Short mmCIF file of C-alpha atoms and ligand atoms in Angstrom, two decimals:
data_model
loop_
_atom_site.label_atom_id
_atom_site.label_comp_id
_atom_site.label_asym_id
_atom_site.label_seq_id
_atom_site.Cartn_x
_atom_site.Cartn_y
_atom_site.Cartn_z
CA MET A 808 -3.08 -15.22 -99.07
CA LYS A 809 -1.64 -18.86 -99.05
CA ALA A 810 0.64 -18.75 -95.99
CA GLN A 811 0.12 -19.74 -92.14
CA ILE A 812 1.21 -17.15 -90.23
CA ILE A 813 3.51 -18.19 -87.13
CA ASP A 814 2.61 -16.20 -84.47
CA GLY A 815 5.49 -15.35 -82.16
CA LYS A 816 3.37 -13.45 -79.78
CA VAL A 817 1.34 -16.39 -79.02
CA TYR A 818 4.14 -19.03 -79.04
CA ALA A 819 6.29 -16.79 -76.65
CA LYS A 820 3.21 -16.28 -73.76
CA THR A 821 2.45 -20.12 -73.66
CA TYR A 822 6.41 -20.59 -73.60
CA ARG A 823 6.76 -18.15 -70.97
CA GLU A 824 3.71 -19.45 -68.92
CA THR A 825 5.43 -22.98 -68.83
CA LEU A 826 8.81 -21.16 -67.82
CA LYS A 827 6.82 -19.38 -64.77
CA THR A 828 5.64 -22.85 -63.39
CA GLU A 829 9.54 -23.88 -63.83
CA VAL A 830 10.98 -20.90 -62.10
CA ASP A 831 8.06 -21.16 -59.34
CA ALA A 832 9.10 -24.80 -58.42
CA LEU A 833 12.91 -23.52 -58.35
CA VAL A 834 11.57 -20.76 -55.69
CA GLN A 835 10.15 -23.54 -53.98
CA GLN A 836 13.89 -24.96 -53.54
CA GLY A 837 14.90 -21.43 -52.19
CA VAL A 838 16.46 -20.41 -55.56
CA GLN A 839 15.23 -17.39 -57.50
CA PRO A 840 16.75 -17.11 -60.95
CA GLY A 841 18.11 -13.59 -61.40
CA LEU A 842 19.00 -11.33 -64.01
CA ALA A 843 21.26 -8.33 -64.34
CA VAL A 844 20.59 -6.27 -67.11
CA VAL A 845 23.15 -3.36 -67.96
CA LEU A 846 22.47 -0.54 -70.49
CA VAL A 847 24.84 2.22 -71.00
CA GLY A 848 23.64 5.50 -72.31
CA GLU A 849 20.41 6.55 -73.83
CA ASP A 850 19.80 5.05 -76.96
CA PRO A 851 15.97 4.84 -77.39
CA ALA A 852 15.83 1.34 -78.91
CA SER A 853 18.20 -0.07 -76.27
CA GLN A 854 16.14 1.36 -73.70
CA THR A 855 12.87 -0.40 -75.28
CA TYR A 856 14.85 -3.71 -75.29
CA VAL A 857 15.87 -3.51 -71.79
CA ASN A 858 12.57 -2.37 -70.41
CA GLY A 859 11.07 -5.25 -72.42
CA LYS A 860 13.33 -7.96 -70.69
CA ILE A 861 12.77 -6.35 -67.26
CA LYS A 862 8.91 -6.69 -67.75
CA ALA A 863 9.13 -10.33 -69.00
CA CYS A 864 11.34 -11.18 -65.74
CA GLU A 865 8.40 -9.61 -63.93
CA GLU A 866 6.07 -11.98 -65.97
CA THR A 867 8.21 -15.09 -65.48
CA GLY A 868 8.94 -14.80 -61.43
CA ILE A 869 12.86 -13.98 -62.20
CA TYR A 870 14.37 -11.33 -60.10
CA SER A 871 15.88 -8.42 -62.26
CA LYS A 872 18.28 -5.69 -61.28
CA ALA A 873 18.76 -2.90 -64.10
CA PHE A 874 21.89 -0.97 -63.89
CA ARG A 875 21.45 2.24 -65.97
CA LEU A 876 24.93 3.87 -66.59
CA GLN A 877 26.11 7.00 -68.15
CA SER A 878 27.07 7.04 -72.00
CA ASP A 879 30.58 8.33 -70.50
CA ILE A 880 31.16 5.69 -67.94
CA ALA A 881 34.92 4.48 -68.42
CA GLU A 882 35.36 1.16 -69.62
CA SER A 883 37.35 0.04 -66.43
CA GLU A 884 34.17 1.26 -64.37
CA LEU A 885 31.87 -0.92 -66.46
CA LEU A 886 34.36 -3.87 -66.22
CA ALA A 887 34.66 -3.43 -62.51
CA LEU A 888 30.64 -3.90 -62.32
CA VAL A 889 30.36 -7.25 -64.55
CA GLU A 890 33.20 -8.55 -62.18
CA GLU A 891 30.78 -7.88 -59.12
CA LEU A 892 27.99 -9.38 -60.74
CA ASN A 893 30.03 -12.29 -61.90
CA GLN A 894 30.51 -12.76 -57.99
CA ASP A 895 26.94 -11.83 -56.86
CA PRO A 896 25.23 -14.97 -55.88
CA ASN A 897 21.66 -13.67 -56.40
CA ILE A 898 22.43 -12.91 -60.09
CA HIS A 899 22.61 -16.13 -62.48
CA GLY A 900 22.64 -14.16 -65.62
CA ILE A 901 24.33 -11.07 -66.97
CA LEU A 902 23.15 -9.19 -69.96
CA VAL A 903 25.08 -6.14 -71.03
CA GLN A 904 23.01 -4.43 -74.00
CA LEU A 905 24.81 -3.62 -77.01
CA PRO A 906 25.93 -1.50 -78.86
CA LEU A 907 28.09 -0.12 -76.24
CA PRO A 908 29.29 3.54 -76.79
CA ALA A 909 32.59 3.52 -79.13
CA HIS A 910 34.89 4.39 -76.32
CA ILE A 911 34.32 1.02 -74.94
CA ASN A 912 35.66 -2.16 -76.04
CA GLU A 913 32.66 -4.54 -76.66
CA ASP A 914 34.74 -7.77 -77.00
CA ALA A 915 36.75 -6.90 -73.72
CA VAL A 916 33.23 -6.51 -71.98
CA ILE A 917 31.84 -9.75 -73.48
CA ASP A 918 34.94 -11.78 -72.19
CA ALA A 919 34.44 -10.38 -69.06
CA ILE A 920 31.16 -12.05 -68.21
CA SER A 921 31.20 -15.20 -66.56
CA LYS A 922 30.59 -17.97 -69.14
CA GLU A 923 28.26 -19.51 -66.42
CA LYS A 924 26.18 -16.28 -66.37
CA ASP A 925 26.57 -15.79 -70.16
CA VAL A 926 22.88 -15.86 -71.01
CA ASP A 927 23.24 -13.78 -74.10
CA GLY A 928 25.50 -16.65 -75.52
CA PHE A 929 28.17 -13.99 -76.70
CA HIS A 930 30.90 -15.30 -74.98
CA PRO A 931 33.62 -16.79 -77.14
CA VAL A 932 33.35 -20.19 -75.15
CA SER A 933 29.54 -20.09 -75.89
CA VAL A 934 30.20 -19.71 -79.47
CA GLY A 935 33.00 -22.06 -79.57
CA ASN A 936 30.74 -24.40 -77.67
CA LEU A 937 27.88 -24.05 -79.86
CA SER A 938 30.05 -24.52 -83.12
CA ILE A 939 31.56 -28.11 -81.81
CA GLY A 940 28.31 -29.10 -80.72
CA LYS A 941 28.74 -28.91 -77.10
CA GLU A 942 26.02 -28.00 -74.46
CA THR A 943 26.23 -24.10 -73.95
CA PHE A 944 24.01 -21.26 -73.69
CA LEU A 945 22.08 -20.53 -77.08
CA PRO A 946 21.89 -16.84 -78.34
CA CYS A 947 18.55 -15.80 -77.76
CA THR A 948 17.20 -14.85 -81.26
CA PRO A 949 18.73 -17.82 -83.06
CA HIS A 950 17.11 -20.06 -80.48
CA GLY A 951 13.93 -18.29 -80.64
CA VAL A 952 13.65 -18.56 -84.77
CA ILE A 953 14.64 -22.36 -84.45
CA LYS A 954 11.72 -22.96 -82.05
CA LEU A 955 9.33 -21.08 -84.49
CA ILE A 956 10.42 -23.30 -87.58
CA GLU A 957 9.88 -26.40 -85.21
CA SER A 958 6.32 -24.87 -84.41
CA THR A 959 5.32 -25.75 -88.18
CA GLY A 960 5.76 -29.24 -87.31
CA LEU A 961 7.63 -29.36 -91.11
CA GLY A 962 11.12 -30.57 -89.80
CA ILE A 963 14.44 -29.36 -90.59
CA ALA A 964 16.39 -32.12 -91.09
CA GLY A 965 17.25 -32.73 -94.84
CA LYS A 966 15.75 -29.43 -95.57
CA HIS A 967 17.90 -26.34 -97.49
CA ALA A 968 17.84 -23.80 -95.32
CA VAL A 969 19.23 -20.25 -96.85
CA ILE A 970 20.22 -17.36 -94.43
CA VAL A 971 20.41 -13.95 -95.55
CA GLY A 972 23.07 -12.05 -93.13
CA ARG A 973 26.08 -13.45 -91.42
CA SER A 974 26.12 -11.22 -88.33
CA ASN A 975 27.79 -12.95 -85.15
CA ILE A 976 24.28 -12.48 -83.41
CA VAL A 977 21.84 -13.92 -85.67
CA GLY A 978 23.12 -15.12 -89.33
CA LYS A 979 26.26 -17.19 -87.96
CA PRO A 980 24.59 -18.90 -84.95
CA VAL A 981 21.52 -19.67 -87.02
CA ALA A 982 23.54 -21.36 -89.34
CA MET A 983 25.17 -23.26 -86.80
CA LEU A 984 21.85 -24.32 -85.09
CA LEU A 985 20.36 -25.38 -88.34
CA LEU A 986 23.27 -27.72 -89.06
CA GLN A 987 23.19 -29.30 -86.21
CA LYS A 988 19.53 -29.99 -87.08
CA ASN A 989 20.82 -31.72 -90.15
CA ALA A 990 19.77 -28.95 -92.49
CA THR A 991 21.70 -28.11 -95.53
CA VAL A 992 22.80 -24.76 -95.16
CA THR A 993 23.50 -21.77 -97.20
CA ILE A 994 24.67 -18.38 -96.02
CA CYS A 995 24.02 -15.24 -97.88
CA HIS A 996 25.60 -11.57 -97.21
CA SER A 997 26.20 -8.30 -98.99
CA ARG A 998 28.60 -9.79 -101.32
CA THR A 999 26.34 -12.52 -102.49
CA LYS A 1000 26.26 -12.35 -106.45
CA ASP A 1001 22.85 -13.40 -106.87
CA LEU A 1002 20.84 -13.50 -103.79
CA GLY A 1003 17.47 -14.15 -105.48
CA GLU A 1004 19.26 -17.46 -107.03
CA MET A 1005 20.03 -18.35 -103.75
CA THR A 1006 17.15 -17.63 -101.71
CA ARG A 1007 14.68 -19.19 -104.33
CA GLN A 1008 16.36 -22.74 -103.40
CA ALA A 1009 15.22 -22.28 -99.68
CA ASP A 1010 12.62 -24.86 -98.10
CA ILE A 1011 13.41 -22.59 -95.16
CA LEU A 1012 14.26 -18.92 -95.66
CA ILE A 1013 15.69 -17.12 -92.74
CA VAL A 1014 16.11 -12.94 -93.17
CA ALA A 1015 18.39 -11.10 -90.83
CA VAL A 1016 19.38 -7.94 -92.80
CA GLY A 1017 18.14 -4.94 -91.63
CA VAL A 1018 16.94 -3.71 -95.02
CA ALA A 1019 13.34 -3.14 -95.17
CA HIS A 1020 11.45 -5.27 -97.76
CA LEU A 1021 14.77 -6.75 -99.22
CA ILE A 1022 13.07 -9.78 -99.81
CA LYS A 1023 9.77 -10.03 -102.49
CA LYS A 1024 8.00 -12.63 -104.00
CA GLU A 1025 10.33 -13.39 -106.40
CA HIS A 1026 12.95 -14.38 -103.81
CA VAL A 1027 10.91 -17.23 -102.35
CA LYS A 1028 10.06 -20.73 -103.68
CA GLU A 1029 6.49 -21.89 -103.45
CA GLY A 1030 5.89 -23.35 -100.13
CA ALA A 1031 9.08 -22.08 -98.57
CA VAL A 1032 8.87 -21.55 -94.58
CA VAL A 1033 10.09 -17.68 -93.99
CA ILE A 1034 11.31 -16.42 -91.04
CA ASP A 1035 11.88 -12.34 -90.84
CA VAL A 1036 14.21 -11.39 -88.36
CA GLY A 1037 14.71 -7.88 -89.31
CA MET A 1038 13.20 -4.79 -87.30
CA ASN A 1039 13.22 -1.57 -89.61
CA ARG A 1040 11.59 1.52 -88.89
CA VAL A 1041 9.86 3.26 -91.97
CA ASP A 1042 7.92 6.18 -91.51
CA GLY A 1043 7.77 5.29 -87.54
CA LYS A 1044 6.39 1.77 -88.19
CA LEU A 1045 8.01 -1.08 -87.54
CA THR A 1046 8.75 -3.42 -90.47
CA GLY A 1047 10.78 -6.56 -91.55
CA ASP A 1048 13.09 -7.47 -93.95
CA VAL A 1049 10.55 -9.48 -95.93
CA LEU A 1050 7.68 -7.54 -98.00
CA PHE A 1051 5.09 -9.70 -95.96
CA ASP A 1052 1.76 -9.44 -97.98
CA GLU A 1053 3.79 -10.42 -101.26
CA VAL A 1054 5.72 -13.16 -99.63
CA ALA A 1055 2.62 -14.55 -97.87
CA GLU A 1056 1.21 -15.41 -101.43
CA VAL A 1057 3.93 -18.11 -102.03
CA ALA A 1058 5.09 -19.30 -98.73
CA SER A 1059 3.84 -21.99 -96.60
CA TYR A 1060 4.67 -20.21 -93.17
CA ILE A 1061 5.62 -16.63 -92.55
CA THR A 1062 6.53 -14.78 -89.40
CA PRO A 1063 5.03 -11.27 -89.10
CA VAL A 1064 6.89 -8.27 -87.75
CA PRO A 1065 6.01 -7.26 -84.98
CA GLY A 1066 4.81 -10.45 -83.61
CA GLY A 1067 7.22 -13.18 -84.90
CA VAL A 1068 10.72 -13.09 -83.89
CA GLY A 1069 10.89 -10.31 -81.54
CA PRO A 1070 8.90 -11.96 -78.54
CA MET A 1071 10.84 -15.14 -78.77
CA THR A 1072 14.14 -13.26 -78.37
CA ILE A 1073 13.31 -12.50 -74.78
CA THR A 1074 11.70 -15.65 -74.09
CA MET A 1075 14.84 -17.22 -74.77
CA LEU A 1076 16.80 -15.16 -72.56
CA MET A 1077 14.20 -16.18 -69.70
CA GLN A 1078 15.06 -19.76 -70.35
CA ASN A 1079 18.62 -19.05 -70.40
CA THR A 1080 18.57 -17.18 -67.06
CA LEU A 1081 16.63 -20.35 -65.47
CA THR A 1082 18.95 -22.68 -66.81
CA ALA A 1083 21.84 -20.53 -65.52
CA ALA A 1084 20.07 -20.46 -62.25
CA LYS A 1085 19.76 -24.00 -62.14
CA ARG A 1086 23.17 -24.97 -62.99
CA ILE A 1087 24.72 -22.41 -60.63
CA SER A 1088 22.56 -23.08 -57.64
CA VAL A 1089 20.81 -26.46 -57.79
CA ASN A 1090 23.15 -29.47 -56.67
P1 NDP B 1881 23.73 -6.87 -89.05
O1 NDP B 1881 24.09 -5.17 -89.52
O2 NDP B 1881 25.05 -7.09 -87.87
O3 NDP B 1881 24.15 -7.66 -90.14
C1 NDP B 1881 23.52 -7.86 -91.16
C2 NDP B 1881 23.60 -8.68 -92.28
O4 NDP B 1881 23.28 -8.63 -93.50
C3 NDP B 1881 25.18 -8.70 -92.83
O5 NDP B 1881 26.00 -10.32 -92.63
C4 NDP B 1881 25.53 -8.15 -94.11
O6 NDP B 1881 26.46 -8.49 -94.99
C5 NDP B 1881 23.88 -8.63 -94.49
N1 NDP B 1881 23.59 -7.86 -95.99
C6 NDP B 1881 23.59 -6.55 -95.77
N2 NDP B 1881 22.88 -5.90 -96.91
C7 NDP B 1881 22.78 -6.97 -97.53
C8 NDP B 1881 22.07 -7.12 -98.95
N3 NDP B 1881 21.56 -6.23 -99.63
N4 NDP B 1881 21.84 -8.54 -99.42
C9 NDP B 1881 22.15 -9.60 -98.70
N5 NDP B 1881 22.92 -9.48 -97.17
C10 NDP B 1881 22.92 -8.06 -96.91
O7 NDP B 1881 22.50 -7.00 -88.51
P2 NDP B 1881 22.00 -8.02 -87.31
O8 NDP B 1881 22.48 -9.50 -87.58
O9 NDP B 1881 22.63 -7.54 -86.04
O10 NDP B 1881 20.59 -7.80 -87.47
C11 NDP B 1881 19.66 -8.03 -88.40
C12 NDP B 1881 18.39 -7.28 -88.47
O11 NDP B 1881 17.93 -8.42 -87.35
C13 NDP B 1881 18.06 -6.46 -87.97
O12 NDP B 1881 16.94 -5.41 -88.80
C14 NDP B 1881 17.84 -6.32 -86.51
O13 NDP B 1881 17.29 -5.21 -86.02
C15 NDP B 1881 17.05 -7.57 -86.51
N6 NDP B 1881 17.45 -7.92 -85.27
C16 NDP B 1881 16.20 -8.55 -84.66
C17 NDP B 1881 16.36 -9.33 -83.39
C18 NDP B 1881 14.94 -9.60 -82.62
O14 NDP B 1881 14.94 -10.03 -81.71
N7 NDP B 1881 13.91 -9.75 -83.76
C19 NDP B 1881 17.48 -9.36 -82.77
C20 NDP B 1881 18.59 -8.97 -83.73
C21 NDP B 1881 18.59 -8.61 -84.55
P3 NDP B 1881 27.96 -8.25 -94.56
O15 NDP B 1881 28.46 -9.35 -93.51
O16 NDP B 1881 28.51 -8.58 -95.97
O17 NDP B 1881 27.85 -6.75 -94.22
#
């Protein structure tokens, strides 16, 4: 194997230790950062994510409060809970785990979260601020992706970054962040005509699709940095969008799945909660 592995697990662990020190310092000043996590229904993947977030709060000294709600809860009831949390002085960050059941309007719920507590960075105001380069809560997975690229020391400015996937939670915000860092950015999606022709131009290739092993050796330029955001279950095993063993033969750096982007997502949520607590409660 040629590529060096970008170990998200190790990076996240070190990052969380630093966060804990900052959280402890804030607690000394009388403020404990607090995160509310709202889960509607019993989707097993969502339950796993929520448990991971609660555990990370415990690790970093952040107060957490989990709300596990029935899948048939009325939208109005959920909105009332969000409003209550907006007013709660012990809560600095509010995360509503997506997806929500079909009878609930996701946009209405995201819009209802106070923009000061929008630690997921999904509120339209946060998205707008990101796109015009104003300080805001950065969405967690895209922020984690940037941290992992920067951890290689190769730099982003002037590089050609190709992103596969254009979702609001990964592809588009990653593109915005890379643009801010002065990369030249190409975004691909399901209607892109010749995916390989695009991805082979990438110095930095970010894949966020949700199709196991979509990206193979022939999609990747020699020496590229490859970040695999994908999380797919194949025969019960978690696997990425990149055919790891093959692509590692040509890439210079590559993230594994699991153990790459995943641990960074939750870590950046902890970072945003700390930032929210500082903004709301200090001064
Ligand atoms: P979405 O389903 O919202 O978006 C997928 C994107 O991939 C779309 O833009 C779609 O194009 C594009 N796409 C689909 N098929 C192809 C194809 N054959 N060629 C090129 N593009 C294609 O997914 P998400 O962005 O929410 O998530 C992507 C993956 O990342 C998933 O596996 C998810 O589980 C994972 N994920 C991981 C996280 C982590 O913490 N590690 C966090 C969030 C997501 P179009 O727009 O045209 O439909």
